[in-house]
């Protein structure tokens, strides 16, 4: 079964063909990120206009690279929610018209669940078995920080989420305070690598007794620290970036592994842009080993927004 996936929830315009819910036949992503970087964040108007100009060519390229023609598609899937309304509308309108023209079924997929499903995808010559379920899913992206209990690919139950900022959002805002550019996550990770470790400390709110997160406090703590030292030529940017990253990745790892213990799951699936962070990956894998928990991350490109995760999950939810 070949499914065409379309993803336009934010600044990426993406299309992919996935076979039988797991095998990626093609995965095309174009991004307008560079056009937003000078504003320090995504400008919804620019994002949706770029989606409009790219979508047809991106879908055509996905079919071409998959060596699949329209008649060989069994269904079409598109990101339904959440995302920027203008960007989502472009993908949904295109997908609706496309599926109607072909006379194929159309499924709307939850973008957050799809980030976790990215762990099930593989290349055509890869024989890796699928992760075992039930599992806990940790989604860490620019817009979301959530924990799910996943019984099977149709049943995702939300068990924890951020009360304020998402992890990626906190990375982006702190990078702005430290004048490190946008997107903030990779910029902070790079700067933190230059730090003398342990010189400065920041702490995240623990939200005890819950599986919820809160990152607006630590973001404000970094802002106050920067303001207190305003004008100092030798402000320790690398140490601040390291302390922020260390605290936020500690908190994410602790909460996710606590969720595994509470729900007696031996599998943890991680997804979303912040899953590219090496400190987070290292802490989850090492601490997971101690508790007998197997941690899965998608390959780097599949941590970020893509349409293969949409097409793959649609196989189970169509
Ligand atoms: O999942 P994604 O591509 O888009 C959303 O759906 O939000 O995630 C983008 C987010 C941004 O906030 C970016 O700063 C963050 O992921 N990110 C990282 C890293 N790479 C991307 N955060 C921390 N470390 C990274 N290496
Ligand atoms: Zn995303």
Tab-separated table of C-alpha atoms and ligand atoms in Angstrom:
chain	number	residue	atom	x	y	z
A	1	UNK	CA	0.000	0.000	0.000
A	2	UNK	CA	1.550	3.330	-1.125
A	3	UNK	CA	0.418	6.466	0.699
A	4	UNK	CA	1.270	10.019	-0.361
A	5	UNK	CA	1.860	12.241	2.703
A	6	UNK	CA	1.736	16.043	2.683
A	7	UNK	CA	3.003	18.226	5.552
A	8	UNK	CA	2.714	22.026	5.637
A	9	UNK	CA	2.183	22.853	9.308
A	10	UNK	CA	4.919	25.477	9.714
A	11	UNK	CA	7.786	26.658	7.486
A	12	UNK	CA	8.453	23.360	5.672
A	13	UNK	CA	6.630	22.210	2.536
A	14	UNK	CA	7.006	18.432	2.456
A	15	UNK	CA	5.699	15.436	0.521
A	16	UNK	CA	6.624	11.747	0.773
A	17	UNK	CA	5.547	8.320	-0.438
A	18	UNK	CA	5.631	5.551	2.196
A	19	UNK	CA	4.939	1.884	1.474
A	20	UNK	CA	3.043	-0.312	3.958
A	21	UNK	CA	3.384	2.256	6.761
A	22	UNK	CA	7.154	1.798	7.196
A	23	UNK	CA	9.253	1.948	4.026
A	24	UNK	CA	10.202	5.425	2.797
A	25	UNK	CA	10.126	5.472	-1.024
A	26	UNK	CA	10.692	9.245	-1.145
A	27	UNK	CA	10.869	12.136	1.309
A	28	UNK	CA	11.078	15.688	-0.093
A	29	UNK	CA	11.341	18.735	2.195
A	30	UNK	CA	11.837	22.376	1.244
A	31	UNK	CA	12.009	25.039	3.925
A	32	UNK	CA	11.540	28.797	4.061
A	33	UNK	CA	13.526	28.916	7.352
A	34	UNK	CA	16.274	31.170	5.934
A	35	UNK	CA	13.719	33.815	5.012
A	36	UNK	CA	12.535	33.946	8.642
A	37	UNK	CA	15.906	33.950	10.385
A	38	UNK	CA	16.395	37.711	10.194
A	39	UNK	CA	13.127	38.201	12.118
A	40	UNK	CA	14.197	35.800	14.919
A	41	UNK	CA	11.124	33.587	14.477
A	42	UNK	CA	8.647	32.242	11.934
A	43	UNK	CA	6.495	34.873	10.183
A	44	UNK	CA	3.216	33.042	9.372
A	45	UNK	CA	2.449	35.172	6.285
A	46	UNK	CA	5.805	34.406	4.677
A	47	UNK	CA	5.508	30.710	5.563
A	48	UNK	CA	2.071	30.249	3.971
A	49	UNK	CA	2.957	32.214	0.813
A	50	UNK	CA	6.022	30.019	0.316
A	51	UNK	CA	3.911	26.889	0.867
A	52	UNK	CA	1.627	28.011	-1.960
A	53	UNK	CA	4.437	28.505	-4.441
A	54	UNK	CA	6.173	25.182	-3.598
A	55	UNK	CA	3.490	22.594	-2.938
A	56	UNK	CA	2.800	21.358	-6.505
A	57	UNK	CA	6.473	20.911	-7.370
A	58	UNK	CA	7.239	19.198	-4.039
A	59	UNK	CA	4.448	16.631	-4.515
A	60	UNK	CA	5.515	15.995	-8.120
A	61	UNK	CA	9.124	15.477	-6.990
A	62	UNK	CA	8.028	13.035	-4.245
A	63	UNK	CA	6.230	10.842	-6.813
A	64	UNK	CA	9.146	11.099	-9.239
A	65	UNK	CA	11.750	10.043	-6.601
A	66	UNK	CA	9.509	7.193	-5.386
A	67	UNK	CA	9.107	5.971	-8.994
A	68	UNK	CA	5.385	5.752	-8.333
A	69	UNK	CA	2.653	7.186	-10.543
A	70	UNK	CA	-0.652	8.614	-9.311
A	71	UNK	CA	-2.503	5.369	-10.136
A	72	UNK	CA	-0.134	3.444	-7.840
A	73	UNK	CA	-1.159	5.526	-4.816
A	74	UNK	CA	-3.825	3.953	-2.585
A	75	UNK	CA	-4.455	6.982	-0.330
A	76	UNK	CA	-3.465	10.568	0.481
A	77	UNK	CA	-2.668	11.848	4.003
A	78	UNK	CA	-2.128	15.396	5.203
A	79	UNK	CA	-1.249	17.119	8.475
A	80	UNK	CA	-4.580	18.182	9.948
A	81	UNK	CA	-3.502	19.736	13.249
A	82	UNK	CA	-1.695	21.499	14.968
A	83	UNK	CA	0.192	24.207	13.084
A	84	UNK	CA	0.000	27.699	11.630
A	85	UNK	CA	-3.487	28.108	10.249
A	86	UNK	CA	-2.451	29.626	6.900
A	87	UNK	CA	0.233	26.999	6.307
A	88	UNK	CA	-2.079	24.124	7.273
A	89	UNK	CA	-4.766	25.433	4.913
A	90	UNK	CA	-2.429	25.263	1.926
A	91	UNK	CA	-1.617	21.580	2.545
A	92	UNK	CA	-5.180	20.598	3.413
A	93	UNK	CA	-6.739	22.342	0.404
A	94	UNK	CA	-4.134	20.886	-1.944
A	95	UNK	CA	-4.535	17.366	-0.497
A	96	UNK	CA	-8.344	17.511	-0.638
A	97	UNK	CA	-8.341	18.547	-4.299
A	98	UNK	CA	-5.616	16.022	-5.175
A	99	UNK	CA	-7.376	13.074	-3.480
A	100	UNK	CA	-10.720	14.055	-5.020
A	101	UNK	CA	-9.215	14.198	-8.507
A	102	UNK	CA	-7.681	10.724	-8.066
A	103	UNK	CA	-10.793	9.334	-6.359
A	104	UNK	CA	-8.618	8.150	-3.389
A	105	UNK	CA	-9.363	8.424	0.345
A	106	UNK	CA	-7.887	11.351	2.310
A	107	UNK	CA	-6.842	11.112	5.991
A	108	UNK	CA	-5.929	14.013	8.282
A	109	UNK	CA	-3.095	13.172	10.683
A	110	UNK	CA	-2.080	14.719	14.020
A	111	UNK	CA	1.386	16.266	13.531
A	112	UNK	CA	2.527	15.530	17.102
A	113	UNK	CA	1.615	11.842	16.983
A	114	UNK	CA	3.349	11.652	13.595
A	115	UNK	CA	6.621	12.968	15.126
A	116	UNK	CA	6.598	9.899	17.405
A	117	UNK	CA	5.633	7.571	14.556
A	118	UNK	CA	8.834	8.676	12.744
A	119	UNK	CA	10.568	6.013	14.885
A	120	UNK	CA	8.828	3.286	12.855
A	121	UNK	CA	10.043	4.481	9.439
A	122	UNK	CA	12.961	2.914	7.560
A	123	UNK	CA	14.743	3.008	4.212
A	124	UNK	CA	13.946	0.281	1.638
A	125	UNK	CA	17.100	-1.794	2.372
A	126	UNK	CA	16.869	-1.441	6.173
A	127	UNK	CA	15.502	-4.523	8.006
A	128	UNK	CA	15.436	-3.004	11.532
A	129	UNK	CA	12.431	-4.368	13.454
A	130	UNK	CA	9.776	-1.887	14.604
A	131	UNK	CA	10.052	-0.549	18.191
A	132	UNK	CA	8.059	-2.563	20.714
A	133	UNK	CA	4.727	-1.270	22.001
A	134	UNK	CA	3.290	-0.181	24.398
A	135	UNK	CA	5.648	2.781	24.679
A	136	UNK	CA	5.989	6.241	26.142
A	137	UNK	CA	6.382	8.987	23.541
A	138	UNK	CA	8.266	12.233	24.246
A	139	UNK	CA	7.625	14.988	21.682
A	140	UNK	CA	10.006	17.917	21.941
A	141	UNK	CA	9.540	20.499	19.205
A	142	UNK	CA	9.304	24.249	18.719
A	143	UNK	CA	5.604	24.264	19.557
A	144	UNK	CA	5.144	21.197	21.797
A	145	UNK	CA	6.585	19.351	24.737
A	146	UNK	CA	4.337	16.408	25.547
A	147	UNK	CA	4.351	12.865	26.858
A	148	UNK	CA	2.052	10.186	25.437
A	149	UNK	CA	1.207	6.637	26.375
A	150	UNK	CA	1.075	4.715	23.073
A	151	UNK	CA	-0.755	1.394	23.180
A	152	UNK	CA	-0.712	0.997	19.372
A	153	UNK	CA	-0.467	3.411	16.404
A	154	UNK	CA	-4.178	4.224	16.715
A	155	UNK	CA	-4.168	4.903	20.461
A	156	UNK	CA	-2.106	7.834	21.729
A	157	UNK	CA	-3.079	9.115	25.207
A	158	UNK	CA	-1.694	12.458	26.430
A	159	UNK	CA	-0.202	12.003	29.940
A	160	UNK	CA	1.864	15.200	30.347
A	161	UNK	CA	2.594	18.496	28.612
A	162	UNK	CA	4.171	21.890	29.069
A	163	UNK	CA	2.205	24.413	31.109
A	164	UNK	CA	3.838	27.325	29.241
A	165	UNK	CA	6.782	27.326	26.787
A	166	UNK	CA	7.730	24.304	24.681
A	167	UNK	CA	11.338	23.085	24.988
A	168	UNK	CA	12.269	24.227	21.459
A	169	UNK	CA	10.565	27.567	22.051
A	170	UNK	CA	12.696	28.051	25.204
A	171	UNK	CA	15.848	27.210	23.198
A	172	UNK	CA	14.810	29.735	20.539
A	173	UNK	CA	14.001	32.500	23.055
A	174	UNK	CA	17.171	31.994	25.104
A	175	UNK	CA	19.254	32.019	21.897
A	176	UNK	CA	17.681	35.359	21.094
A	177	UNK	CA	18.584	36.737	24.552
A	178	UNK	CA	22.160	35.526	24.023
A	179	UNK	CA	22.195	36.906	20.427
A	180	UNK	CA	23.010	33.460	19.015
A	181	UNK	CA	20.545	33.575	16.087
A	182	UNK	CA	17.611	31.477	14.900
A	183	UNK	CA	16.793	28.590	15.123
A	184	UNK	CA	18.062	28.628	18.682
A	185	UNK	CA	18.463	24.915	19.435
A	186	UNK	CA	21.416	24.150	17.159
A	187	UNK	CA	22.990	27.557	17.989
A	188	UNK	CA	22.849	26.924	21.763
A	189	UNK	CA	24.142	23.376	21.348
A	190	UNK	CA	27.126	24.647	19.339
A	191	UNK	CA	27.940	27.456	21.797
A	192	UNK	CA	27.519	25.176	24.842
A	193	UNK	CA	30.235	22.886	23.454
A	194	UNK	CA	32.790	25.688	24.121
A	195	UNK	CA	31.862	26.026	27.826
A	196	UNK	CA	33.836	25.415	31.002
A	197	UNK	CA	31.278	23.101	32.597
A	198	UNK	CA	29.658	23.796	35.967
A	199	UNK	CA	30.639	27.488	36.237
A	200	UNK	CA	26.986	28.670	36.200
A	201	UNK	CA	23.741	26.868	37.124
A	202	UNK	CA	20.095	27.360	36.118
A	203	UNK	CA	17.189	25.237	37.339
A	204	UNK	CA	13.919	24.206	35.662
A	205	UNK	CA	10.629	24.147	37.570
A	206	UNK	CA	10.135	20.471	38.513
A	207	UNK	CA	6.301	20.373	38.549
A	208	UNK	CA	6.421	17.682	41.270
A	209	UNK	CA	3.908	14.848	41.234
A	210	UNK	CA	3.008	15.479	37.579
A	211	UNK	CA	4.384	14.573	34.179
A	212	UNK	CA	4.056	18.222	33.111
A	213	UNK	CA	6.854	20.601	32.132
A	214	UNK	CA	7.447	24.343	32.595
A	215	UNK	CA	10.199	26.296	30.856
A	216	UNK	CA	9.142	29.947	31.068
A	217	UNK	CA	10.887	30.298	34.475
A	218	UNK	CA	14.313	29.177	33.273
A	219	UNK	CA	13.971	31.326	30.166
A	220	UNK	CA	13.285	34.386	32.373
A	221	UNK	CA	16.192	33.438	34.689
A	222	UNK	CA	18.567	33.588	31.707
A	223	UNK	CA	17.098	36.954	30.667
A	224	UNK	CA	17.611	38.391	34.198
A	225	UNK	CA	21.153	37.008	34.327
A	226	UNK	CA	21.954	38.688	31.007
A	227	UNK	CA	20.397	41.995	32.125
A	228	UNK	CA	22.313	41.942	35.441
A	229	UNK	CA	25.545	41.675	33.477
A	230	UNK	CA	24.544	44.131	30.731
A	231	UNK	CA	27.477	45.759	28.991
A	232	UNK	CA	30.113	43.321	30.320
A	233	UNK	CA	32.473	42.527	27.460
A	234	UNK	CA	33.407	39.118	28.886
A	235	UNK	CA	29.827	37.894	29.503
A	236	UNK	CA	30.133	34.062	29.639
A	237	UNK	CA	27.753	33.219	26.771
A	238	UNK	CA	29.056	29.649	26.355
A	239	UNK	CA	28.702	28.865	30.098
A	240	UNK	CA	25.159	30.278	30.156
A	241	UNK	CA	24.211	28.289	27.026
A	242	UNK	CA	25.663	25.134	28.596
A	243	UNK	CA	23.893	25.631	31.956
A	244	UNK	CA	20.550	26.265	30.231
A	245	UNK	CA	20.892	23.242	27.944
A	246	UNK	CA	22.083	21.023	30.797
A	247	UNK	CA	19.114	21.883	33.006
A	248	UNK	CA	16.452	21.543	30.295
A	249	UNK	CA	17.824	18.215	28.986
A	250	UNK	CA	18.083	16.878	32.569
A	251	UNK	CA	14.446	17.778	33.157
A	252	UNK	CA	13.251	16.230	29.867
A	253	UNK	CA	15.179	13.007	30.501
A	254	UNK	CA	13.979	12.702	34.121
A	255	UNK	CA	10.320	13.271	33.222
A	256	UNK	CA	10.317	10.914	30.230
A	257	UNK	CA	11.983	8.064	32.153
A	258	UNK	CA	9.686	8.664	35.138
A	259	UNK	CA	6.725	8.294	32.731
A	260	UNK	CA	8.157	4.936	31.545
A	261	UNK	CA	8.424	3.691	35.140
A	262	UNK	CA	4.964	4.910	36.143
A	263	UNK	CA	3.331	3.288	33.110
A	264	UNK	CA	5.569	0.194	33.141
A	265	UNK	CA	6.819	0.719	29.582
A	266	UNK	CA	10.245	-0.520	28.465
A	267	UNK	CA	10.206	1.520	25.239
A	268	UNK	CA	10.639	5.282	24.915
A	269	UNK	CA	10.037	6.936	21.514
A	270	UNK	CA	11.413	10.454	21.078
A	271	UNK	CA	10.448	12.888	18.311
A	272	UNK	CA	10.494	16.565	17.271
A	273	UNK	CA	13.284	19.025	16.481
A	274	UNK	CA	14.846	19.066	19.985
A	275	UNK	CA	15.402	15.282	19.661
A	276	UNK	CA	18.374	16.291	17.473
A	277	UNK	CA	20.112	17.598	20.640
A	278	UNK	CA	23.116	15.405	21.524
A	279	UNK	CA	23.031	16.155	25.256
A	280	UNK	CA	19.381	15.036	25.419
A	281	UNK	CA	20.117	11.892	23.386
A	282	UNK	CA	23.068	10.956	25.589
A	283	UNK	CA	21.177	11.446	28.875
A	284	UNK	CA	18.122	9.496	27.709
A	285	UNK	CA	20.166	6.564	26.393
A	286	UNK	CA	22.507	6.316	29.409
A	287	UNK	CA	19.815	6.779	32.078
A	288	UNK	CA	17.429	4.552	30.123
A	289	UNK	CA	19.976	1.704	30.190
A	290	UNK	CA	20.029	1.791	34.001
A	291	UNK	CA	16.252	1.324	34.114
A	292	UNK	CA	16.149	-1.273	31.296
A	293	UNK	CA	14.385	1.181	28.979
A	294	UNK	CA	15.160	1.089	25.249
A	295	UNK	CA	15.202	4.613	23.812
A	296	UNK	CA	14.488	5.207	20.111
A	297	UNK	CA	15.222	8.365	18.107
A	298	UNK	CA	14.412	8.846	14.432
A	299	UNK	CA	17.414	9.569	12.168
A	300	UNK	CA	18.217	13.324	12.292
A	301	UNK	CA	16.264	14.409	9.162
A	302	UNK	CA	13.170	12.576	10.447
A	303	UNK	CA	13.364	14.416	13.816
A	304	UNK	CA	12.451	17.600	11.934
A	305	UNK	CA	9.191	18.264	10.112
A	306	UNK	CA	8.669	15.870	7.201
A	307	UNK	CA	5.830	14.172	5.331
A	308	UNK	CA	7.064	10.558	5.618
A	309	UNK	CA	5.873	10.514	9.245
A	310	UNK	CA	2.419	11.666	8.057
A	311	UNK	CA	2.175	9.043	5.295
A	312	UNK	CA	3.444	6.297	7.636
A	313	UNK	CA	0.983	6.918	10.452
A	314	UNK	CA	-1.894	7.220	7.954
A	315	UNK	CA	-1.522	3.505	7.160
A	316	UNK	CA	-2.838	2.790	10.697
A	317	UNK	CA	-5.348	5.606	11.020
A	318	UNK	CA	-6.978	5.630	7.567
B	1	LIG	O1	9.845	19.667	15.182
B	1	LIG	P1	10.389	20.943	14.610
B	1	LIG	O2	11.215	20.864	13.358
B	1	LIG	O3	9.251	21.970	14.317
B	1	LIG	C1	8.116	22.091	15.099
B	1	LIG	O4	7.129	21.348	14.814
B	1	LIG	O5	8.186	22.916	16.033
B	1	LIG	O6	11.245	21.610	15.795
B	1	LIG	C2	11.890	22.855	15.675
B	1	LIG	C3	12.527	23.183	17.027
B	1	LIG	C4	13.111	24.585	17.103
B	1	LIG	O7	12.630	25.215	18.272
B	1	LIG	C5	14.627	24.353	17.182
B	1	LIG	O8	15.320	25.348	17.908
B	1	LIG	C6	14.688	23.011	17.880
B	1	LIG	O9	13.600	22.271	17.327
B	1	LIG	N1	15.943	22.293	17.611
B	1	LIG	C7	16.852	21.990	18.576
B	1	LIG	C8	17.964	21.383	17.917
B	1	LIG	N2	17.686	21.330	16.581
B	1	LIG	C9	16.438	21.887	16.416
B	1	LIG	N3	16.819	22.185	19.904
B	1	LIG	C10	17.895	21.773	20.625
B	1	LIG	N4	18.986	21.222	20.068
B	1	LIG	C11	19.078	20.992	18.734
B	1	LIG	N5	20.157	20.440	18.198
B	2	LIG	ZN1	7.016	19.417	14.086
